[in-house]
XYZ file of C-alpha atoms in Angstrom:
542
model
C 65.084 92.886 117.724
C 67.347 89.831 117.481
C 69.508 91.654 114.930
C 69.854 94.618 117.328
C 70.841 92.342 120.230
C 73.331 90.469 118.023
C 74.869 93.769 116.880
C 75.082 94.936 120.436
C 76.788 91.716 121.505
C 79.292 92.065 118.716
C 80.145 95.635 119.768
C 80.448 94.614 123.397
C 82.719 91.692 122.502
C 84.830 93.885 120.252
C 85.261 96.560 122.875
C 86.029 93.948 125.501
C 88.677 92.468 123.261
C 90.282 95.862 122.726
C 90.345 96.532 126.461
C 91.994 93.160 127.150
C 94.589 93.833 124.425
C 95.391 97.285 125.905
C 95.773 95.856 129.394
C 97.923 92.989 128.065
C 100.225 95.430 126.255
C 100.418 97.687 129.352
C 101.204 94.768 131.624
C 104.066 93.461 129.445
C 105.737 96.512 127.924
C 109.153 94.918 127.421
C 107.741 91.896 125.629
C 105.624 94.200 123.411
C 108.628 96.426 122.702
C 110.862 93.474 121.756
C 108.113 92.023 119.555
C 107.475 95.383 117.911
C 111.186 95.957 117.186
C 111.435 92.513 115.625
C 108.349 93.146 113.496
C 109.733 96.540 112.433
C 112.921 94.943 111.173
C 110.986 92.118 109.458
C 108.440 94.360 107.747
C 111.113 96.913 106.851
C 113.137 94.164 105.102
C 109.977 93.176 103.229
C 109.317 96.780 102.214
C 112.911 97.370 101.211
C 112.613 94.907 98.299
C 109.955 96.871 96.366
C 111.516 100.191 97.483
C 114.836 99.159 96.027
C 113.192 97.793 92.924
C 111.216 101.009 92.513
C 114.378 103.145 92.807
C 116.296 100.939 90.335
C 113.412 101.060 87.880
C 113.331 104.834 88.126
C 117.085 105.116 87.508
C 117.016 102.726 84.542
C 113.857 104.473 83.245
C 115.555 107.900 83.133
C 118.885 106.504 81.887
C 117.137 104.630 79.056
C 115.469 107.822 77.948
C 118.466 110.052 78.427
C 120.769 107.682 76.496
C 118.279 106.652 73.816
C 119.705 105.787 70.472
C 118.732 107.518 67.258
C 119.698 111.085 68.231
C 120.040 113.774 65.661
C 123.604 113.985 64.441
C 123.685 117.696 65.037
C 122.665 117.337 68.695
C 124.596 119.023 71.460
C 127.683 117.295 72.904
C 126.053 117.577 76.354
C 123.830 114.883 77.825
C 120.357 114.895 76.329
C 117.846 115.498 79.173
C 115.296 112.797 79.909
C 111.908 113.204 78.264
C 113.138 115.439 75.406
C 110.959 115.859 72.303
C 112.143 117.520 69.110
C 109.675 118.004 66.265
C 110.952 119.039 62.831
C 109.566 120.099 59.479
C 112.237 119.761 56.744
C 111.570 121.939 53.685
C 114.472 120.430 51.787
C 112.394 117.221 51.523
C 108.803 118.363 51.575
C 109.112 121.928 50.291
C 109.193 125.313 52.096
C 105.930 126.606 53.513
C 104.471 130.020 54.366
C 104.792 131.507 57.838
C 100.972 131.420 58.254
C 100.948 127.727 57.374
C 103.062 126.787 60.429
C 101.200 128.889 62.982
C 98.565 126.228 63.948
C 101.186 123.600 64.696
C 103.433 126.224 66.357
C 100.586 127.250 68.677
C 99.715 123.635 69.464
C 103.281 122.528 70.305
C 104.188 125.564 72.417
C 100.910 125.816 74.304
C 99.119 122.433 74.364
C 101.513 119.582 73.555
C 102.883 119.439 77.142
C 99.432 118.917 78.599
C 98.547 116.249 75.982
C 101.787 114.482 76.792
C 100.887 114.586 80.452
C 104.107 116.377 81.339
C 105.242 119.862 82.479
C 107.507 121.617 79.959
C 110.745 123.008 81.425
C 112.053 124.374 78.149
C 110.071 125.224 74.946
C 112.141 126.488 72.043
C 111.074 127.163 68.451
C 113.449 127.659 65.570
C 112.795 128.721 61.947
C 115.125 129.474 59.089
C 114.767 130.443 55.432
C 116.440 129.216 52.239
C 120.128 130.097 52.142
C 120.835 133.543 50.662
C 124.005 134.493 48.873
C 125.744 137.151 51.016
C 127.568 139.741 48.864
C 129.707 142.687 49.734
C 128.198 146.114 49.565
C 129.749 149.525 49.086
C 129.996 149.870 52.904
C 131.785 146.594 53.523
C 135.491 145.948 53.466
C 135.193 143.325 50.680
C 135.775 144.349 47.062
C 134.553 141.088 45.541
C 130.854 141.293 44.448
C 130.584 138.671 41.719
C 130.485 135.545 43.921
C 128.811 135.287 47.321
C 131.056 135.391 50.369
C 128.926 132.712 51.960
C 125.518 131.136 51.677
C 123.518 131.823 54.838
C 119.821 131.801 55.724
C 117.907 134.032 58.087
C 116.853 132.332 61.299
C 115.058 133.071 64.513
C 115.426 131.191 67.830
C 113.142 131.890 70.695
C 114.827 133.095 73.929
C 118.315 132.968 72.417
C 119.243 136.342 73.930
C 119.320 134.787 77.391
C 121.800 132.074 76.433
C 124.417 133.880 74.389
C 127.266 136.282 75.062
C 127.924 139.209 72.723
C 131.531 139.214 71.650
C 130.980 142.620 70.072
C 128.112 144.856 69.125
C 124.506 144.565 70.414
C 121.320 142.644 69.952
C 119.459 143.392 66.660
C 116.386 145.541 66.588
C 113.146 144.539 64.929
C 113.478 145.437 61.229
C 111.172 147.924 59.545
C 108.746 146.595 56.961
C 110.147 149.067 54.415
C 111.886 146.958 51.714
C 114.944 149.225 51.455
C 115.630 149.421 55.213
C 118.533 147.144 56.425
C 117.747 144.017 58.468
C 119.799 143.839 61.638
C 121.300 140.456 62.261
C 123.581 138.563 64.704
C 126.332 136.372 63.358
C 128.201 133.512 64.962
C 131.768 134.160 66.133
C 133.120 131.348 64.010
C 131.757 132.978 60.867
C 133.115 136.344 61.898
C 136.517 134.844 62.470
C 136.524 132.887 59.242
C 135.509 135.792 56.941
C 136.459 138.782 58.980
C 132.921 140.106 59.460
C 132.538 142.827 62.028
C 129.652 144.506 63.772
C 128.473 147.666 62.077
C 129.147 146.360 58.517
C 126.435 146.186 55.846
C 126.054 143.439 53.244
C 123.544 142.345 50.611
C 121.553 139.065 50.880
C 120.418 137.828 47.463
C 118.102 135.022 46.468
C 116.245 133.964 43.343
C 112.720 132.761 44.075
C 110.848 130.631 41.598
C 107.049 131.053 41.703
C 104.416 128.337 41.182
C 103.993 129.490 37.552
C 107.724 129.071 36.941
C 108.496 132.727 37.072
C 111.740 133.809 38.697
C 111.869 136.783 41.080
C 114.990 138.349 42.511
C 114.963 139.192 46.235
C 117.664 141.501 47.505
C 117.763 142.436 51.190
C 120.266 144.820 52.824
C 121.594 143.424 56.101
C 123.402 145.126 58.906
C 125.550 143.166 61.357
C 124.408 144.357 64.792
C 126.577 141.999 66.814
C 128.697 138.840 67.032
C 127.691 136.113 69.446
C 128.896 132.923 71.039
C 127.137 130.468 73.297
C 127.431 131.272 77.030
C 127.492 127.535 77.780
C 127.657 125.209 74.761
C 126.651 122.264 76.964
C 123.522 123.946 78.219
C 120.186 122.127 77.855
C 118.931 125.036 75.715
C 121.046 124.028 72.735
C 119.043 121.491 70.758
C 121.738 121.695 68.004
C 125.442 122.443 68.527
C 125.973 126.224 68.599
C 128.426 125.830 65.682
C 125.471 124.538 63.621
C 124.243 128.109 63.478
C 127.441 129.429 61.874
C 125.636 129.894 58.559
C 122.566 131.501 60.094
C 121.776 135.221 60.299
C 119.884 135.459 63.614
C 116.991 137.970 63.583
C 114.182 138.686 66.089
C 110.946 136.739 65.709
C 109.023 139.796 64.615
C 111.553 140.496 61.863
C 111.003 136.984 60.580
C 107.212 137.117 60.753
C 106.675 140.683 59.541
C 109.543 141.677 57.262
C 110.783 138.435 55.815
C 107.365 136.842 55.413
C 106.150 139.906 53.502
C 109.015 139.781 50.977
C 109.422 136.027 50.608
C 107.276 133.077 49.543
C 107.762 129.805 51.394
C 109.924 131.598 53.973
C 109.881 128.677 56.439
C 112.514 126.295 55.037
C 113.032 124.465 58.351
C 110.904 124.498 61.464
C 112.059 122.929 64.784
C 110.217 122.732 68.078
C 112.264 121.545 71.084
C 110.515 120.517 74.322
C 112.314 119.467 77.456
C 109.891 118.025 80.021
C 110.144 117.956 83.795
C 111.196 114.395 84.707
C 111.399 114.859 88.474
C 107.985 113.468 89.345
C 107.713 111.063 86.408
C 107.705 107.418 87.483
C 108.705 104.367 85.593
C 105.171 102.968 85.773
C 104.016 105.862 83.544
C 105.882 104.376 80.518
C 102.767 103.051 78.822
C 100.884 106.296 79.395
C 103.736 108.358 77.916
C 103.816 106.061 74.909
C 100.085 106.475 74.259
C 100.222 110.252 74.828
C 103.244 110.534 72.469
C 101.292 108.825 69.703
C 98.329 111.130 70.204
C 100.556 114.235 70.031
C 102.244 112.954 66.907
C 98.886 112.413 65.170
C 97.755 115.928 66.191
C 100.895 117.499 64.794
C 100.719 115.534 61.570
C 97.170 116.712 61.082
C 98.083 120.357 61.569
C 101.237 120.327 59.410
C 101.730 117.117 57.397
C 105.272 115.666 57.218
C 106.232 117.133 60.601
C 108.124 114.311 62.233
C 109.554 113.496 65.686
C 113.319 113.805 65.197
C 114.070 113.024 68.831
C 111.888 111.570 71.580
C 111.897 108.981 74.343
C 109.377 106.798 72.456
C 111.880 104.043 71.417
C 113.550 104.117 74.836
C 110.153 103.716 76.509
C 109.379 100.684 74.342
C 112.789 99.166 75.159
C 112.309 99.855 78.822
C 108.841 98.321 78.879
C 110.173 95.183 77.222
C 112.979 94.731 79.707
C 111.085 95.805 82.857
C 109.143 92.525 83.042
C 112.317 90.375 83.060
C 113.905 92.654 85.659
C 110.805 92.360 87.849
C 110.928 88.557 87.693
C 114.602 88.491 88.642
C 114.349 90.930 91.543
C 111.359 89.207 93.136
C 112.785 85.766 92.490
C 115.930 86.700 94.401
C 113.740 88.067 97.212
C 111.870 84.779 97.761
C 114.475 83.468 100.269
C 114.258 86.696 102.255
C 110.467 86.515 102.382
C 110.726 82.881 103.495
C 113.054 83.760 106.306
C 110.897 86.670 107.433
C 107.810 84.447 107.427
C 109.646 81.890 109.536
C 110.815 84.599 111.917
C 107.330 86.085 112.372
C 105.853 82.577 112.821
C 108.392 81.541 115.456
C 108.337 84.786 117.445
C 104.564 84.851 117.435
C 104.437 81.243 118.472
C 106.832 81.881 121.382
C 104.835 84.939 122.481
C 101.586 82.914 122.451
C 103.387 80.095 124.318
C 104.142 82.531 127.137
C 100.384 83.331 127.308
C 98.932 79.854 127.094
C 98.256 79.849 130.858
C 96.395 83.160 130.504
C 94.336 81.806 127.617
C 93.513 78.666 129.571
C 92.377 80.680 132.580
C 90.074 82.858 130.408
C 88.663 79.739 128.764
C 87.923 78.252 132.204
C 86.077 81.397 133.164
C 83.669 81.154 130.245
C 85.496 82.854 127.381
C 84.858 81.261 124.037
C 87.573 80.143 121.584
C 86.348 82.730 119.099
C 86.876 85.494 121.684
C 90.445 84.340 122.281
C 91.048 84.293 118.568
C 89.573 87.804 118.223
C 91.801 89.083 120.988
C 94.874 87.634 119.241
C 93.781 89.102 115.953
C 93.282 92.572 117.420
C 96.617 92.439 119.222
C 98.394 91.282 116.086
C 96.669 93.965 114.022
C 97.636 96.755 116.468
C 101.260 95.592 116.730
C 101.476 95.066 112.976
C 100.108 98.509 112.114
C 102.397 100.126 114.640
C 105.341 98.290 113.148
C 104.203 99.193 109.609
C 104.344 102.955 110.377
C 107.798 102.616 111.966
C 109.015 100.325 109.127
C 108.514 102.850 106.326
C 111.626 105.049 107.084
C 113.617 101.981 108.085
C 112.774 100.262 104.824
C 113.824 103.336 102.863
C 117.154 103.366 104.719
C 117.705 99.655 103.966
C 116.933 100.210 100.299
C 119.428 103.051 100.170
C 122.082 100.832 101.807
C 121.388 98.073 99.245
C 122.000 100.625 96.525
C 125.420 101.427 98.008
C 126.459 97.817 98.531
C 129.751 96.815 96.853
C 130.099 93.415 98.487
C 129.017 91.644 101.664
C 128.573 94.281 104.438
C 130.605 96.773 102.394
C 128.498 99.858 101.727
C 131.284 102.042 100.302
C 130.455 101.793 96.619
C 130.855 105.097 94.859
C 127.556 104.908 93.019
C 124.920 107.397 92.170
C 122.531 107.592 95.101
C 119.194 105.937 94.535
C 116.127 108.171 94.725
C 114.097 106.085 97.166
C 110.443 107.078 97.553
C 107.564 105.267 99.147
C 105.788 103.287 96.476
C 102.410 101.602 96.386
C 104.102 98.226 96.035
C 106.068 98.899 99.244
C 102.887 99.589 101.171
C 101.367 96.463 99.685
C 104.306 94.385 100.922
C 104.000 96.027 104.319
C 100.334 95.136 104.563
C 101.201 91.565 103.590
C 103.682 91.586 106.482
C 100.935 92.827 108.804
C 98.611 90.077 107.546
C 101.337 87.543 108.269
C 101.655 88.925 111.760
C 97.910 88.572 112.348
C 97.855 85.033 110.943
C 100.921 84.003 112.913
C 99.306 85.412 116.042
C 95.927 83.837 115.470
C 96.922 80.303 114.534
C 98.834 79.434 117.756
C 96.177 81.145 119.801
C 93.475 79.109 118.146
C 95.319 75.966 119.121
C 95.919 77.184 122.658
C 92.285 78.222 123.061
C 91.211 74.603 122.797
C 92.539 74.008 126.363
C 90.917 74.863 129.659
C 93.142 75.371 132.718
C 92.762 71.671 133.578
C 93.731 70.331 130.144
C 96.514 72.885 129.857
C 98.097 71.829 133.200
C 97.761 68.202 132.120
C 99.479 69.008 128.813
C 102.306 70.863 130.552
C 102.797 68.033 133.044
C 102.976 65.329 130.502
C 104.708 67.272 127.660
C 103.293 64.660 125.313
C 103.862 66.411 122.011
C 106.826 68.237 120.546
C 106.357 70.801 117.784
C 105.222 69.275 114.513
C 108.441 70.238 112.670
C 110.487 68.389 115.313
C 108.347 65.334 115.009
C 108.822 65.403 111.233
C 112.556 66.117 111.598
C 112.114 69.055 109.261
C 115.347 70.696 110.371
C 117.440 67.634 109.494
C 115.596 67.122 106.191
C 116.272 70.757 105.206
C 119.955 70.469 106.142
C 120.414 67.716 103.501
C 119.632 69.862 100.387
C 121.288 72.902 102.013
C 124.510 70.889 102.439
C 124.307 69.564 98.943
C 123.792 73.113 97.620
C 126.758 74.310 99.618
C 128.852 71.542 98.081
C 127.805 72.668 94.553
C 128.656 76.279 95.404
C 132.057 75.309 96.639
C 132.691 73.294 93.477
C 131.443 76.159 91.246
C 133.382 78.789 93.137
C 130.698 81.515 92.909
C 126.962 81.944 92.995
C 126.738 82.858 89.313
C 129.151 81.705 86.620
C 130.484 84.490 84.449
C 128.467 84.827 81.231
C 131.339 84.100 78.937
C 132.205 80.939 80.842
C 128.591 79.946 80.889
C 128.370 80.400 77.163
C 131.396 78.164 76.656
C 129.911 75.517 78.891
C 126.479 75.855 77.313
C 124.855 76.456 80.689
C 122.862 79.261 82.254
C 123.090 80.461 85.847
C 119.312 80.241 86.138
C 119.093 76.528 85.227
C 119.631 75.556 88.887
C 117.502 77.915 91.040
C 118.375 75.803 94.136
C 121.699 77.659 94.286
C 119.885 80.896 95.008
C 117.871 79.245 97.830
C 120.826 77.514 99.506
C 121.840 80.403 101.880
C 118.306 80.993 103.127
C 117.554 77.283 103.371
C 120.754 76.732 105.372
C 119.980 79.556 107.803
C 116.424 78.367 108.238
C 117.475 74.753 108.811
C 120.190 75.739 111.347
C 117.651 77.924 113.177
C 115.244 75.037 113.558
C 118.085 72.719 114.597
C 119.223 75.015 117.396
C 115.622 75.506 118.517
C 115.562 71.732 118.937
C 118.568 72.020 121.314
C 117.203 74.961 123.297
C 115.128 72.971 125.827
C 118.140 70.833 126.662
C 120.421 73.856 127.008
């Protein structure tokens, strides 16, 4: 029964506190509006720090991956997309393998690797080629020389190539018949056609000696028919995992021609296998770096188990490791530089809340004289601070994003005309965390002065006002003057140094580091705070 009564009393007190807060807000709309606007700016500034850091991390994250070192030398001249994976089996080192041998790893990479990496594939390309064949003239070609090959070229198939090339002449090749004597239709690169004078419609002979496991030698002779001549529609397109000119000595055939005709007449037909995956990086955040590293190792182990000696020729793995190592230092620097801002905001919230409570000390004293307890006054202040803080938090989110974007465009003091790539500012968990810290500061700053004011009844409050016995504690301690001393000394050091941070080469010559004296970074905020307190000291006289 006592528990029920106690719970009922708590509910009644809570509801009464909310009603008083609502009436107080309704009776002083302009004061509430001014307070809320100030809190919006303060909390938005607090949220802009992690928002800006989040956007910078994202930019550095993608740039680290896109400009990772260790690229394949035959890569396209265009920019490598972020989160690009290229897996390669090299038969010149480990020996050619049968078509059936590569099917398990081919199925895994093209169908399941993206999910295991935790990413959505944008482009999935597979490429296979055979040993180089000697290409000889036939009776139907324009060449009379048949003793030496015109060129050494292997058969190759590239998935989806027909949508990324332009036919200079001829047409796309048809799937070859499985009959050994039927010609195999191929596409040739324009550079090869120009160099040797090949034309669509001509027929040649592809010749290769194959050595079996028992040491026997078998001659393979395949008639080929040039169906068309191709060039890349856009050589800089993301599709091209190698430069288009790298396929000059490749006879491009359909995938079914490779799997049905060539695999039936050759042994170890897969001389090189390449799988090229470009992942969607739009929704990938920098804090997923460790997850991507772990997933990449899992995928590598899976592929090695399905086809040993298949290696990652290109991936963001090294860039992810480098980013992870440098992210911690960047975090420390960004948040260290934000400490003065947080200090100023805390001072602002404390001062404004204190002035607001000072305006209501008479109201608090009247309520105390009518029987209200100090805990009830504190609860009312906490509820009011919480409501105003949450309202300001909702309004601060877009303002904080705007401030973070302006910081990204800053060239110098109040100059936002820098021609830089726009930051991709998104609401991050850390930003909401900073915003909630701001709300907590609002509540604490609202409660503490109220708790002090609630110790007075109307009689003691009038006596306190009449006597004005005590000034604020920071005035009694001369905190403003004490803070002006180190701020002035820091300003003197800055003037002697000439800038906030010495250039790295000068610092190296002097054997100093710009971070050896952190006071220099605190001087501007300390000076502003000290001057604010000093002028507050003069306000009563003014």
